[in-house]
């Protein structure tokens, strides 16, 4: 490779550009893999947070509750709320007891009266 400036002509080694192209290919591939992995982790976290939100919402509603999510379901039964997400690659389940302070206060009041 020749480099000419005015009357001066210099020869530059072309091997540096070939090595730089290998390094840049590895760097770009690594960045692509990193960005894809970060996006997949973000999507998984967002779906689990959405599941947790719907489970907590169903926990404090009256009566039987059943909701369909994009990849799962939330159901409220007698004294428990269960929810799950199944994407095929991973599965997350949440099971929560219903906390009713009124029942606890009534039981304590019965013992205090005697």
Coordinates of N, CA, C and O in Angstrom, one line a residue:
X1 N 0.9 -1.2 0.0 CA 0.0 0.0 0.0 C 0.9 1.2 0.0 O 1.8 1.3 0.8
X2 N 0.6 2.1 -0.9 CA 1.4 3.4 -1.0 C 0.6 4.5 -0.4 O -0.6 4.6 -0.6
X3 N 1.4 5.4 0.2 CA 0.8 6.6 0.8 C 1.6 7.7 0.2 O 2.8 7.8 0.3
X4 N 0.9 8.7 -0.5 CA 1.6 9.7 -1.2 C 1.1 11.1 -0.7 O -0.1 11.3 -0.6
X5 N 2.1 11.9 -0.3 CA 1.8 13.3 0.2 C 2.8 14.2 -0.5 O 4.0 14.1 -0.1
X6 N 2.4 14.9 -1.4 CA 3.3 15.8 -2.1 C 4.2 14.9 -2.9 O 3.8 14.1 -3.7
X7 N 5.5 15.2 -2.8 CA 6.5 14.4 -3.5 C 7.0 13.2 -2.8 O 7.7 12.4 -3.3
X8 N 6.7 13.1 -1.5 CA 7.1 11.9 -0.7 C 6.2 10.7 -0.8 O 5.0 10.8 -0.7
X9 N 6.8 9.6 -1.1 CA 6.0 8.3 -1.2 C 6.5 7.4 -0.1 O 7.7 7.1 0.0
X10 N 5.6 6.8 0.7 CA 6.0 5.9 1.7 C 5.2 4.6 1.5 O 4.0 4.6 1.1
X11 N 5.7 3.5 2.0 CA 5.0 2.2 1.9 C 4.6 1.9 3.3 O 5.4 1.9 4.3
X12 N 3.3 1.5 3.5 CA 2.8 1.1 4.8 C 2.5 -0.4 4.7 O 2.0 -0.9 3.7
X13 N 2.7 -1.1 5.8 CA 2.4 -2.6 5.8 C 0.9 -2.8 5.8 O 0.1 -2.2 6.6
X14 N 0.4 -3.7 5.0 CA -1.0 -4.0 4.8 C -1.5 -5.0 5.8 O -2.7 -5.2 6.0
X15 N -0.6 -5.7 6.5 CA -0.9 -6.7 7.5 C -1.7 -6.2 8.7 O -2.5 -6.9 9.3
X16 N -1.5 -5.0 9.0 CA -2.1 -4.3 10.2 C -3.6 -4.2 9.9 O -4.5 -4.5 10.8
X17 N -4.0 -3.9 8.7 CA -5.5 -3.8 8.4 C -6.2 -5.1 8.4 O -7.3 -5.2 8.8
X18 N -5.5 -6.2 8.0 CA -6.1 -7.5 8.0 C -6.3 -7.9 9.5 O -7.4 -8.4 9.8
X19 N -5.3 -7.7 10.3 CA -5.5 -8.1 11.7 C -6.6 -7.2 12.4 O -7.3 -7.7 13.2
X20 N -6.6 -6.0 12.0 CA -7.7 -5.1 12.6 C -9.1 -5.6 12.2 O -10.0 -5.5 12.9
X21 N -9.2 -6.1 11.0 CA -10.5 -6.6 10.5 C -10.9 -7.8 11.3 O -12.1 -8.0 11.7
X22 N -10.0 -8.7 11.7 CA -10.3 -9.8 12.6 C -10.7 -9.4 13.9 O -11.7 -9.8 14.5
X23 N -10.0 -8.4 14.5 CA -10.3 -7.9 15.8 C -11.7 -7.2 15.8 O -12.5 -7.4 16.7
X24 N -12.0 -6.4 14.8 CA -13.3 -5.7 14.7 C -14.4 -6.7 14.6 O -15.5 -6.5 15.1
X25 N -14.2 -7.8 13.8 CA -15.2 -8.8 13.6 C -15.5 -9.5 15.0 O -16.7 -9.7 15.3
X26 N -14.5 -9.8 15.7 CA -14.7 -10.4 17.0 C -15.4 -9.4 18.0 O -16.3 -9.8 18.7
X27 N -15.0 -8.2 18.0 CA -15.6 -7.2 18.9 C -17.1 -7.0 18.5 O -18.0 -7.0 19.4
X28 N -17.4 -6.9 17.3 CA -18.8 -6.7 16.9 C -19.7 -7.9 17.2 O -20.8 -7.8 17.7
X29 N -19.1 -9.1 16.9 CA -19.9 -10.3 17.3 C -20.1 -10.4 18.8 O -21.2 -10.7 19.2
X30 N -19.1 -10.1 19.6 CA -19.3 -10.1 21.0 C -20.3 -9.1 21.5 O -21.1 -9.4 22.4
X31 N -20.3 -7.9 20.9 CA -21.3 -6.9 21.3 C -22.7 -7.4 20.9 O -23.7 -7.2 21.7
X32 N -22.9 -8.0 19.8 CA -24.2 -8.5 19.3 C -24.7 -9.6 20.3 O -25.9 -9.6 20.7
X33 N -23.8 -10.5 20.7 CA -24.2 -11.5 21.7 C -24.6 -10.9 23.0 O -25.6 -11.3 23.7
X34 N -23.8 -9.9 23.5 CA -24.1 -9.3 24.7 C -25.4 -8.5 24.7 O -26.2 -8.7 25.7
X35 N -25.7 -7.9 23.6 CA -27.0 -7.1 23.5 C -28.2 -8.1 23.5 O -29.2 -7.9 24.1
X36 N -28.0 -9.2 22.7 CA -29.1 -10.2 22.7 C -29.4 -10.8 24.0 O -30.5 -11.1 24.4
X37 N -28.3 -11.2 24.7 CA -28.4 -11.8 26.1 C -29.1 -10.8 27.0 O -30.0 -11.2 27.8
X38 N -28.7 -9.5 27.0 CA -29.3 -8.5 27.9 C -30.8 -8.4 27.6 O -31.6 -8.2 28.5
X39 N -31.2 -8.4 26.3 CA -32.6 -8.2 25.9 C -33.4 -9.4 26.4 O -34.5 -9.3 26.9
X40 N -32.8 -10.6 26.3 CA -33.5 -11.8 26.7 C -33.7 -11.8 28.2 O -34.8 -12.1 28.8
X41 N -32.7 -11.4 29.0 CA -32.8 -11.3 30.4 C -33.9 -10.2 30.8 O -34.6 -10.4 31.8
X42 N -33.9 -9.1 30.1 CA -34.9 -8.0 30.4 C -36.3 -8.5 30.2 O -37.2 -8.3 31.0
X43 N -36.5 -9.3 29.0 CA -37.8 -9.8 28.7 C -38.3 -10.8 29.8 O -39.4 -10.8 30.2
X44 N -37.4 -11.6 30.3 CA -37.7 -12.6 31.3 C -38.1 -11.9 32.6 O -39.1 -12.2 33.3
X45 N -37.3 -10.9 33.0 CA -37.6 -10.2 34.2 C -38.9 -9.4 34.1 O -39.7 -9.4 35.1
X46 N -39.2 -8.8 33.0 CA -40.5 -8.1 32.8 C -41.7 -9.1 32.9 O -42.7 -8.7 33.5
X47 N -41.5 -10.3 32.3 CA -42.6 -11.2 32.4 C -42.8 -11.7 33.9 O -44.0 -11.9 34.3
X48 N -41.8 -12.0 34.6 CA -41.9 -12.4 36.0 C -42.5 -11.3 36.8 O -43.3 -11.5 37.7
X49 N -42.1 -10.0 36.6 CA -42.7 -8.9 37.3 C -44.2 -8.8 37.0 O -44.9 -8.4 37.9
X50 N -44.5 -9.0 35.8 CA -46.0 -8.9 35.4 C -46.7 -10.0 36.1 O -47.9 -9.8 36.6
X51 N -46.2 -11.2 36.2 CA -46.8 -12.3 36.9 C -47.0 -12.0 38.4 O -48.1 -12.2 39.0
X52 N -45.9 -11.4 39.0 CA -46.0 -11.1 40.4 C -47.1 -10.0 40.6 O -47.8 -10.0 41.6
X53 N -47.2 -9.0 39.7 CA -48.1 -8.0 39.8 C -49.6 -8.5 39.8 O -50.4 -8.2 40.7
X54 N -49.8 -9.4 38.9 CA -51.2 -10.0 38.8 C -51.5 -10.9 40.0 O -52.7 -11.0 40.4
X55 N -50.5 -11.6 40.5 CA -50.7 -12.5 41.7 C -51.1 -11.6 42.9 O -52.0 -11.9 43.6
X56 N -50.3 -10.5 43.1 CA -50.6 -9.6 44.2 C -52.0 -8.9 44.0 O -52.7 -8.7 45.0
X57 N -52.4 -8.6 42.8 CA -53.7 -8.0 42.6 C -54.8 -9.0 42.9 O -55.8 -8.6 43.5
X58 N -54.6 -10.2 42.5 CA -55.6 -11.2 42.8 C -55.7 -11.6 44.2 O -56.8 -12.0 44.7
X59 N -54.6 -11.4 44.9 CA -54.6 -11.8 46.4 C -55.5 -10.9 47.2 O -56.1 -11.4 48.2
X60 N -55.7 -9.7 46.8 CA -56.6 -8.8 47.6 C -58.0 -8.5 47.0 O -58.7 -7.7 47.5
X61 N -58.3 -9.3 46.0 CA -59.7 -9.1 45.4 C -60.6 -10.1 46.1 O -60.2 -11.2 46.5
X62 N -61.9 -9.8 46.1 CA -62.9 -10.7 46.7 C -63.3 -11.8 45.8 O -63.4 -11.5 44.5
X63 N -63.6 -12.9 46.3 CA -64.1 -14.0 45.5 C -63.1 -14.7 44.7 O -61.9 -14.5 44.8
X64 N -63.5 -15.7 43.8 CA -62.7 -16.4 43.0 C -62.2 -15.5 41.8 O -63.0 -14.8 41.2
X65 N -60.9 -15.6 41.5 CA -60.3 -14.8 40.4 C -59.5 -15.8 39.5 O -58.8 -16.6 40.0
X66 N -59.7 -15.6 38.2 CA -58.9 -16.3 37.3 C -58.5 -15.4 36.1 O -59.4 -14.8 35.5
X67 N -57.2 -15.3 35.8 CA -56.8 -14.4 34.8 C -55.9 -15.2 33.8 O -55.0 -15.9 34.3
X68 N -56.0 -14.9 32.6 CA -55.1 -15.5 31.6 C -54.1 -14.4 31.2 O -54.4 -13.3 30.9
X69 N -52.8 -14.8 31.3 CA -51.7 -14.0 30.9 C -51.3 -14.4 29.5 O -51.7 -15.4 29.0
X70 N -50.3 -13.7 28.9 CA -49.9 -14.0 27.6 C -49.3 -15.4 27.5 O -49.5 -16.2 26.5
X71 N -48.6 -15.9 28.5 CA -48.0 -17.2 28.5 C -48.2 -17.9 29.8 O -47.5 -18.8 30.2
X72 N -49.3 -17.6 30.5 CA -49.5 -18.2 31.8 C -50.9 -18.0 32.3 O -51.8 -17.5 31.6
X73 N -51.1 -18.2 33.6 CA -52.4 -18.0 34.2 C -52.2 -17.7 35.7 O -51.3 -18.1 36.4
X74 N -53.2 -17.0 36.3 CA -53.3 -16.7 37.7 C -54.6 -17.1 38.2 O -55.7 -16.8 37.6
X75 N -54.7 -17.9 39.3 CA -55.9 -18.4 39.8 C -55.9 -18.2 41.3 O -54.9 -18.4 42.0
X76 N -57.1 -17.8 41.8 CA -57.3 -17.6 43.3 C -58.3 -18.7 43.7 O -59.4 -18.8 43.2
X77 N -57.8 -19.4 44.7 CA -58.7 -20.5 45.2 C -59.0 -20.1 46.7 O -58.9 -19.0 47.0
X78 N -59.4 -21.1 47.5 CA -59.9 -20.8 48.8 C -59.0 -19.9 49.7 O -59.4 -18.8 50.1
X79 N -57.8 -20.3 49.9 CA -56.9 -19.5 50.7 C -55.5 -19.4 50.1 O -54.6 -19.1 50.8
X80 N -55.5 -19.5 48.8 CA -54.2 -19.4 48.1 C -54.3 -18.8 46.7 O -55.4 -19.1 46.0
X81 N -53.3 -18.1 46.3 CA -53.3 -17.6 44.9 C -52.1 -18.2 44.2 O -51.0 -18.2 44.8
X82 N -52.3 -18.8 43.1 CA -51.2 -19.5 42.3 C -51.2 -18.9 40.9 O -52.2 -18.6 40.3
X83 N -49.9 -18.6 40.5 CA -49.7 -18.1 39.1 C -48.5 -18.8 38.5 O -47.6 -19.2 39.2
X84 N -48.5 -18.9 37.2 CA -47.4 -19.5 36.5 C -47.2 -18.8 35.1 O -48.1 -18.3 34.5
X85 N -46.0 -18.9 34.6 CA -45.6 -18.5 33.3 C -44.8 -19.7 32.7 O -43.9 -20.2 33.4
X86 N -45.1 -20.1 31.5 CA -44.4 -21.2 30.9 C -44.1 -20.8 29.4 O -45.0 -20.7 28.6
X87 N -42.8 -20.5 29.1 CA -42.4 -20.0 27.8 C -41.9 -21.2 26.9 O -41.6 -20.9 25.8
X88 N -41.7 -22.3 27.5 CA -41.1 -23.4 26.8 C -39.7 -23.6 27.1 O -39.2 -24.7 27.3
X89 N -39.0 -22.5 27.3 CA -37.6 -22.6 27.7 C -37.4 -22.5 29.2 O -36.5 -23.1 29.8
X90 N -38.3 -21.8 29.9 CA -38.2 -21.7 31.4 C -39.6 -21.5 31.9 O -40.6 -21.2 31.2
X91 N -39.8 -21.8 33.2 CA -41.1 -21.8 33.8 C -40.9 -21.2 35.2 O -40.0 -21.4 35.9
X92 N -41.9 -20.3 35.5 CA -41.9 -19.6 36.8 C -43.2 -19.8 37.5 O -44.2 -19.6 36.9
X93 N -43.2 -20.3 38.7 CA -44.5 -20.4 39.5 C -44.4 -19.6 40.8 O -43.4 -19.6 41.4
X94 N -45.5 -19.0 41.1 CA -45.7 -18.2 42.4 C -46.9 -18.7 43.1 O -48.0 -18.8 42.5
X95 N -46.8 -19.1 44.3 CA -47.9 -19.5 45.2 C -47.8 -18.7 46.5 O -46.8 -18.7 47.2
X96 N -48.9 -18.0 46.8 CA -49.0 -17.1 47.9 C -50.2 -17.4 48.7 O -51.3 -17.6 48.2
X97 N -50.1 -17.5 50.0 CA -51.2 -17.7 50.9 C -51.9 -16.3 51.0 O -51.3 -15.3 51.0
X98 N -53.2 -16.3 51.2 CA -54.0 -15.1 51.3 C -53.9 -14.6 52.8 O -54.2 -15.4 53.7
X99 N -53.4 -13.4 53.0 CA -53.3 -12.9 54.3 C -54.5 -12.1 54.6 O -54.8 -11.1 54.0
X100 N -55.3 -12.5 55.6 CA -56.5 -11.8 56.0 C -56.3 -11.4 57.5 O -56.6 -12.3 58.4
X101 N -56.0 -10.2 57.8 CA -55.8 -9.8 59.2 C -57.1 -9.9 60.0 O -57.1 -10.0 61.2
X102 N -58.2 -9.8 59.3 CA -59.5 -9.8 60.1 C -59.7 -11.2 60.8 O -60.1 -11.2 61.9
X103 N -59.4 -12.3 60.1 CA -59.5 -13.6 60.7 C -58.6 -13.7 61.9 O -59.0 -14.3 62.9
X104 N -57.3 -13.2 61.8 CA -56.4 -13.3 62.9 C -56.9 -12.5 64.1 O -56.9 -12.9 65.2
X105 N -57.4 -11.3 63.8 CA -57.9 -10.5 64.9 C -59.1 -11.1 65.6 O -59.3 -11.0 66.8
X106 N -60.0 -11.7 64.8 CA -61.2 -12.4 65.4 C -60.7 -13.6 66.3 O -61.2 -13.8 67.4
X107 N -59.7 -14.3 65.9 CA -59.2 -15.5 66.7 C -58.6 -14.9 68.0 O -58.8 -15.5 69.0
X108 N -57.8 -13.9 67.9 CA -57.2 -13.3 69.1 C -58.3 -12.7 70.0 O -58.2 -12.9 71.2
X109 N -59.3 -12.1 69.5 CA -60.4 -11.6 70.3 C -61.1 -12.7 71.0 O -61.6 -12.5 72.2
X110 N -61.3 -13.9 70.4 CA -62.0 -15.0 71.1 C -61.2 -15.4 72.3 O -61.7 -15.7 73.4
X111 N -59.9 -15.5 72.2 CA -59.0 -15.9 73.3 C -59.0 -14.9 74.4 O -58.8 -15.2 75.6
X112 N -59.0 -13.6 74.0 CA -59.0 -12.5 75.0 C -60.3 -12.4 75.8 O -60.3 -12.0 77.0
X113 N -61.4 -12.8 75.3 CA -62.7 -12.7 76.0 C -62.8 -13.7 77.1 O -63.5 -13.5 78.1
X114 N -62.1 -14.8 77.0 CA -62.2 -15.9 78.1 C -61.4 -15.6 79.3 O -60.7 -14.9 79.6

